[in-house]
Tab-separated table of C-alpha atoms in Angstrom:
chain	number	residue	atom	x	y	z
A	1	MET	CA	-34.039	-0.859	41.219
A	2	SER	CA	-33.025	2.400	42.947
A	3	HIS	CA	-34.004	4.391	39.856
A	4	PHE	CA	-37.704	3.425	40.506
A	5	THR	CA	-39.519	5.209	43.320
A	6	LYS	CA	-42.215	3.664	45.460
A	7	GLU	CA	-44.617	6.122	43.878
A	8	GLN	CA	-43.815	4.799	40.429
A	9	LEU	CA	-44.196	1.111	41.577
A	10	ASN	CA	-47.558	1.936	43.049
A	11	SER	CA	-48.723	3.856	39.964
A	12	LEU	CA	-50.819	1.946	37.463
A	13	SER	CA	-49.831	4.554	34.823
A	14	PHE	CA	-46.160	3.477	35.293
A	15	TRP	CA	-47.042	-0.189	34.583
A	16	ARG	CA	-49.263	0.707	31.591
A	17	ASP	CA	-46.493	2.702	30.065
A	18	LEU	CA	-43.913	-0.073	30.697
A	19	ASN	CA	-45.911	-2.621	28.653
A	20	PRO	CA	-48.396	-0.624	26.430
A	21	HIS	CA	-49.139	-3.728	24.375
A	22	LEU	CA	-50.946	-5.268	27.391
A	23	THR	CA	-54.007	-3.910	29.327
A	24	ILE	CA	-54.703	-3.205	32.990
A	25	SER	CA	-58.468	-2.865	33.528
A	26	SER	CA	-61.431	-3.990	35.603
A	27	ASN	CA	-63.191	-5.799	32.775
A	28	HIS	CA	-64.830	-9.113	33.439
A	29	LEU	CA	-63.530	-12.144	31.528
A	30	ASN	CA	-66.862	-13.679	30.538
A	31	ALA	CA	-66.148	-13.032	26.837
A	32	THR	CA	-62.717	-14.754	27.019
A	33	PRO	CA	-62.848	-17.916	24.888
A	34	THR	CA	-62.336	-21.326	26.455
A	35	GLN	CA	-59.157	-23.148	25.426
A	36	THR	CA	-59.950	-26.252	23.518
A	37	ILE	CA	-58.541	-29.432	25.123
A	38	VAL	CA	-59.470	-32.598	23.250
A	39	ASP	CA	-61.081	-35.511	25.197
A	40	ASP	CA	-58.111	-37.836	24.710
A	41	LEU	CA	-55.775	-35.182	26.167
A	42	LEU	CA	-58.150	-34.548	29.059
A	43	SER	CA	-58.415	-38.328	29.708
A	44	SER	CA	-54.628	-38.769	29.659
A	45	ALA	CA	-54.240	-35.811	32.038
A	46	SER	CA	-56.841	-37.271	34.390
A	47	ASP	CA	-55.053	-40.686	34.479
A	48	SER	CA	-51.724	-39.055	35.202
A	49	LEU	CA	-53.094	-36.763	37.900
A	50	TRP	CA	-54.814	-39.522	39.855
A	51	GLN	CA	-52.060	-42.090	39.490
A	52	ASP	CA	-48.931	-39.886	39.740
A	53	GLY	CA	-50.198	-36.551	41.019
A	54	TYR	CA	-49.395	-34.371	37.955
A	55	LEU	CA	-50.698	-33.548	34.476
A	56	ASN	CA	-48.714	-32.566	31.423
A	57	CYS	CA	-50.751	-31.117	28.528
A	58	GLN	CA	-48.405	-30.207	25.674
A	59	ASN	CA	-48.995	-27.347	23.215
A	60	VAL	CA	-52.279	-25.974	24.667
A	61	PHE	CA	-51.577	-22.325	23.827
A	62	THR	CA	-50.294	-20.912	20.604
A	63	GLU	CA	-47.233	-18.614	20.097
A	64	GLN	CA	-49.736	-15.822	19.547
A	65	ASP	CA	-51.333	-16.451	22.941
A	66	ILE	CA	-48.119	-16.330	24.910
A	67	ALA	CA	-45.804	-14.026	23.016
A	68	PRO	CA	-47.239	-10.709	24.497
A	69	LEU	CA	-46.744	-12.034	28.057
A	70	ARG	CA	-43.221	-13.164	27.205
A	71	GLN	CA	-42.373	-9.768	25.717
A	72	ALA	CA	-43.692	-8.120	28.902
A	73	MET	CA	-41.647	-10.354	31.067
A	74	GLU	CA	-38.482	-9.583	29.095
A	75	LYS	CA	-39.217	-5.880	29.724
A	76	LEU	CA	-39.539	-6.574	33.438
A	77	TYR	CA	-36.225	-8.450	33.373
A	78	CYS	CA	-34.412	-5.631	31.536
A	79	HIS	CA	-35.580	-3.210	34.263
A	80	ASN	CA	-34.676	-5.631	37.084
A	81	LEU	CA	-38.294	-5.761	38.214
A	82	PRO	CA	-39.748	-8.831	39.899
A	83	GLN	CA	-41.615	-11.086	37.386
A	84	ALA	CA	-44.613	-11.273	39.559
A	85	PHE	CA	-45.643	-7.840	38.373
A	86	ILE	CA	-46.842	-9.575	35.199
A	87	TYR	CA	-50.017	-10.288	37.172
A	88	LEU	CA	-50.988	-6.650	36.981
A	89	TYR	CA	-51.941	-7.263	33.382
A	90	ASP	CA	-55.369	-8.585	32.302
A	91	GLU	CA	-53.674	-11.086	29.851
A	92	SER	CA	-52.124	-13.101	32.731
A	93	TRP	CA	-55.512	-13.746	34.244
A	94	GLU	CA	-57.098	-14.378	30.908
A	95	LEU	CA	-54.644	-17.069	30.095
A	96	PHE	CA	-55.672	-19.175	33.078
A	97	PHE	CA	-59.380	-18.281	32.711
A	98	ARG	CA	-59.164	-20.001	29.300
A	99	LEU	CA	-58.340	-23.185	31.098
A	100	ARG	CA	-61.684	-23.361	32.861
A	101	THR	CA	-62.706	-26.579	31.082
A	102	LEU	CA	-59.604	-28.280	32.364
A	103	LEU	CA	-60.080	-26.857	35.855
A	104	GLN	CA	-63.839	-27.776	36.025
A	105	ASN	CA	-62.923	-31.355	35.110
A	106	PHE	CA	-60.842	-31.694	38.296
A	107	LEU	CA	-62.324	-29.159	40.692
A	108	GLY	CA	-65.954	-28.964	39.619
A	109	ASP	CA	-67.933	-26.140	38.089
A	110	ASN	CA	-67.525	-24.072	41.192
A	111	TYR	CA	-63.791	-23.529	41.544
A	112	SER	CA	-61.956	-20.569	42.874
A	113	VAL	CA	-58.619	-18.950	42.484
A	114	LEU	CA	-56.246	-19.095	45.490
A	115	PRO	CA	-54.350	-15.796	46.167
A	116	HIS	CA	-51.097	-17.607	45.326
A	117	PHE	CA	-49.159	-16.980	42.106
A	118	TRP	CA	-45.617	-16.431	40.848
A	119	ALA	CA	-43.649	-15.939	37.669
A	120	TRP	CA	-40.068	-17.044	36.854
A	121	TYR	CA	-37.324	-15.843	34.575
A	122	ILE	CA	-34.515	-18.419	34.913
A	123	ILE	CA	-31.341	-16.959	33.420
A	124	PRO	CA	-29.366	-19.473	31.304
A	125	GLY	CA	-26.502	-20.928	33.310
A	126	LYS	CA	-27.014	-18.472	36.288
A	127	ALA	CA	-30.221	-19.306	38.038
A	128	LYS	CA	-32.465	-22.147	39.206
A	129	GLY	CA	-36.094	-22.844	39.985
A	130	TRP	CA	-37.533	-23.253	43.432
A	131	ALA	CA	-36.104	-25.935	45.697
A	132	PRO	CA	-38.145	-29.241	46.346
A	133	HIS	CA	-41.347	-28.493	48.165
A	134	ARG	CA	-45.096	-29.135	48.289
A	135	ASP	CA	-47.455	-26.252	47.535
A	136	SER	CA	-49.634	-27.082	50.495
A	137	ALA	CA	-49.311	-29.194	53.635
A	138	ASP	CA	-53.146	-29.640	53.673
A	139	GLN	CA	-54.831	-32.653	52.288
A	140	SER	CA	-55.149	-32.388	48.528
A	141	VAL	CA	-57.635	-35.185	48.022
A	142	ILE	CA	-60.592	-36.148	50.255
A	143	GLU	CA	-63.067	-38.955	50.032
A	144	LEU	CA	-66.709	-37.947	49.723
A	145	TYR	CA	-69.556	-40.487	49.303
A	146	GLY	CA	-67.138	-43.208	48.419
A	147	GLN	CA	-65.343	-41.199	45.772
A	148	GLU	CA	-62.048	-39.208	45.831
A	149	MET	CA	-62.380	-35.531	45.288
A	150	LEU	CA	-59.504	-33.130	44.443
A	151	VAL	CA	-59.327	-30.182	46.862
A	152	SER	CA	-56.732	-27.990	45.087
A	153	LEU	CA	-54.638	-27.824	42.052
A	154	SER	CA	-51.590	-25.799	40.919
A	155	LEU	CA	-51.143	-24.915	37.157
A	156	TRP	CA	-47.909	-23.922	35.582
A	157	VAL	CA	-47.557	-22.520	32.050
A	158	PRO	CA	-44.119	-22.218	30.383
A	159	LEU	CA	-43.842	-19.190	28.042
A	160	THR	CA	-40.579	-20.617	26.549
A	161	ASP	CA	-39.648	-24.206	26.060
A	162	ALA	CA	-38.817	-25.770	29.419
A	163	THR	CA	-36.009	-28.149	28.957
A	164	PRO	CA	-33.658	-30.176	31.213
A	165	GLU	CA	-30.943	-27.693	30.265
A	166	ASN	CA	-32.838	-24.555	31.333
A	167	GLY	CA	-34.440	-25.781	34.455
A	168	CYS	CA	-37.673	-27.584	33.707
A	169	MET	CA	-39.955	-29.023	36.369
A	170	SER	CA	-39.218	-32.319	38.071
A	171	VAL	CA	-41.481	-34.291	40.342
A	172	LEU	CA	-41.540	-37.353	42.606
A	173	PRO	CA	-44.547	-39.222	41.225
A	174	LEU	CA	-47.065	-40.398	43.777
A	175	SER	CA	-46.751	-43.958	42.371
A	176	CYS	CA	-43.084	-43.871	43.504
A	177	GLU	CA	-43.565	-42.027	46.798
A	178	LYS	CA	-46.188	-44.495	47.943
A	179	ASP	CA	-43.467	-47.075	48.245
A	180	TYR	CA	-41.529	-44.909	50.702
A	181	PRO	CA	-42.017	-45.619	54.432
A	182	ALA	CA	-43.201	-42.007	55.024
A	183	PRO	CA	-43.815	-38.931	52.930
A	184	VAL	CA	-40.567	-37.295	51.856
A	185	THR	CA	-39.500	-34.322	53.897
A	186	ASP	CA	-35.954	-33.923	52.612
A	187	PRO	CA	-34.652	-34.191	49.055
A	188	SER	CA	-31.837	-36.517	50.170
A	189	GLU	CA	-34.579	-39.134	50.954
A	190	ILE	CA	-35.408	-39.459	47.209
A	191	ALA	CA	-33.899	-42.268	45.159
A	192	LEU	CA	-32.438	-40.606	42.139
A	193	GLN	CA	-34.106	-43.194	39.793
A	194	ASP	CA	-37.550	-42.085	41.107
A	195	ILE	CA	-37.184	-38.500	39.897
A	196	LEU	CA	-39.281	-37.662	36.795
A	197	CYS	CA	-38.211	-34.676	34.643
A	198	LEU	CA	-41.037	-32.903	32.825
A	199	PRO	CA	-39.841	-31.076	29.686
A	200	ALA	CA	-42.631	-28.886	28.280
A	201	LYS	CA	-43.004	-26.915	25.027
A	202	ALA	CA	-43.900	-23.209	25.284
A	203	GLY	CA	-47.654	-22.900	25.688
A	204	SER	CA	-48.083	-26.222	27.408
A	205	VAL	CA	-49.963	-26.630	30.760
A	206	LEU	CA	-48.452	-28.563	33.638
A	207	GLY	CA	-50.273	-29.066	36.900
A	208	TRP	CA	-50.141	-30.990	40.106
A	209	ARG	CA	-52.142	-31.729	43.175
A	210	GLN	CA	-50.771	-29.522	45.912
A	211	ASP	CA	-49.279	-32.353	48.071
A	212	LEU	CA	-46.970	-33.425	45.184
A	213	TYR	CA	-43.226	-33.046	45.911
A	214	HIS	CA	-41.830	-31.024	43.024
A	215	TRP	CA	-39.098	-28.510	42.096
A	216	GLY	CA	-37.560	-26.453	39.325
A	217	GLY	CA	-34.185	-27.412	37.936
A	218	ARG	CA	-30.924	-25.488	37.648
A	219	SER	CA	-30.239	-23.800	34.300
A	220	HIS	CA	-27.075	-25.248	32.712
A	221	ARG	CA	-24.559	-23.081	30.860
A	222	ASN	CA	-25.561	-24.864	27.696
A	223	ALA	CA	-29.182	-23.705	27.933
A	224	GLU	CA	-30.229	-22.067	24.709
A	225	THR	CA	-32.954	-19.846	26.205
A	226	PRO	CA	-34.106	-18.564	29.595
A	227	ARG	CA	-37.076	-20.368	31.250
A	228	LEU	CA	-40.066	-18.072	31.599
A	229	SER	CA	-43.134	-19.436	33.286
A	230	LEU	CA	-46.297	-18.571	35.179
A	231	SER	CA	-48.210	-20.342	37.942
A	232	LEU	CA	-51.533	-19.893	39.610
A	233	GLU	CA	-53.417	-22.049	42.196
A	234	PHE	CA	-57.019	-23.109	42.400
A	235	GLN	CA	-59.333	-24.922	44.780
A	236	ASN	CA	-62.885	-26.516	44.820
A	237	SER	CA	-64.960	-23.661	46.208
A	238	ASP	CA	-67.542	-26.100	47.566
A	239	LEU	CA	-64.982	-26.840	50.259
A	240	ASP	CA	-63.630	-24.591	53.034
A	241	PRO	CA	-61.201	-22.035	51.845
A	242	LEU	CA	-57.573	-23.075	52.065
A	243	CYS	CA	-56.569	-19.461	52.149
A	244	GLU	CA	-58.513	-16.133	51.977
A	245	PRO	CA	-59.530	-14.206	50.108
A	246	LEU	CA	-60.632	-16.797	47.459
A	247	LEU	CA	-60.820	-15.063	44.015
A	248	ASP	CA	-63.491	-15.370	41.469
A	249	PRO	CA	-62.014	-16.638	38.239
A	250	LYS	CA	-64.615	-14.719	36.197
A	251	HIS	CA	-63.965	-11.516	37.988
A	252	PRO	CA	-60.254	-11.122	38.588
A	253	PRO	CA	-59.086	-8.645	41.226
A	254	SER	CA	-59.232	-4.968	40.385
A	255	PRO	CA	-55.933	-3.403	39.335
A	256	GLU	CA	-55.465	-1.968	42.793
A	257	GLU	CA	-56.171	-5.377	44.462
A	258	ARG	CA	-53.718	-7.000	42.072
A	259	LEU	CA	-51.005	-4.645	43.192
A	260	ASN	CA	-51.684	-5.405	46.805
A	261	LEU	CA	-51.626	-9.160	46.079
A	262	ILE	CA	-48.327	-8.893	44.272
A	263	PHE	CA	-46.643	-7.305	47.225
A	264	GLN	CA	-48.159	-9.934	49.412
A	265	GLN	CA	-46.528	-12.612	47.247
A	266	PHE	CA	-43.123	-11.033	47.939
A	267	GLU	CA	-43.583	-11.462	51.565
A	268	LYS	CA	-45.136	-14.953	51.279
A	269	TYR	CA	-42.343	-16.346	49.137
A	270	LYS	CA	-39.349	-14.458	50.378
A	271	HIS	CA	-37.916	-17.657	51.864
A	272	ILE	CA	-37.761	-19.402	48.481
A	273	ALA	CA	-37.967	-16.711	45.731
A	274	ASP	CA	-34.962	-15.028	44.178
A	275	LEU	CA	-35.977	-11.296	44.313
A	276	PRO	CA	-33.737	-8.465	43.143
A	277	LYS	CA	-31.474	-7.111	45.808
A	278	ASN	CA	-32.603	-3.977	47.665
A	279	PHE	CA	-36.187	-4.460	46.536
A	280	GLU	CA	-38.359	-2.664	49.075
A	281	ALA	CA	-41.804	-3.743	49.958
A	282	ARG	CA	-44.740	-1.495	49.597
């Protein structure tokens, strides 16, 4: 990336010119339509989340919804730029805002966006997803007035088909982990038969409570396509913030704030993310 200066990377004009088919603005998202998720799918997702800690909603977004973002991520890849810069563009935030019905079902009407996000471009046969981990060490479910309440939720959207060959997500279901003497802290503690692989069509929505043990797979040489995906994290805003600043889903950060947040992600995830060599922080 030596051919890009710090001035360019901090210039919104540079990013607008790089992907002119996307927008970078301060517009609110109130007019963004809600994604339709049928009751049966929502009920199935709820059962899966409460029993096993994850949800897998297939084919939520259309090719028309996700193709512009995939095109932009291809452009980032061609220029050896970190994929997290996709969050400069309005369309990334709009995609997740369209999922507010799903989010409100689990986190209540008053949910907030955590300042945690990432994007992946897993090269066929040459890269892998993140190692086994939990998104948060904090308690993901609390009991209030005799009922369990979800504290936080991570959502993950594949922009290409995520397959076992190109590194789809895998999880240790809660229904399996509860039989372990203690929560898993090392992948070697997992019985291989307990691992659940989660293939997902492009435009699907996967999610998990933030204490679920999960990871991305390694792309095999026979993978037909790269694995492109986005993630964003959310919490019930009626509870104390897990991390600040909490973001308003209806009023995403300003372009300048997004740029600051992206550079913060590089620092936050440098222990686990595969960033281009010689990338210099802001």
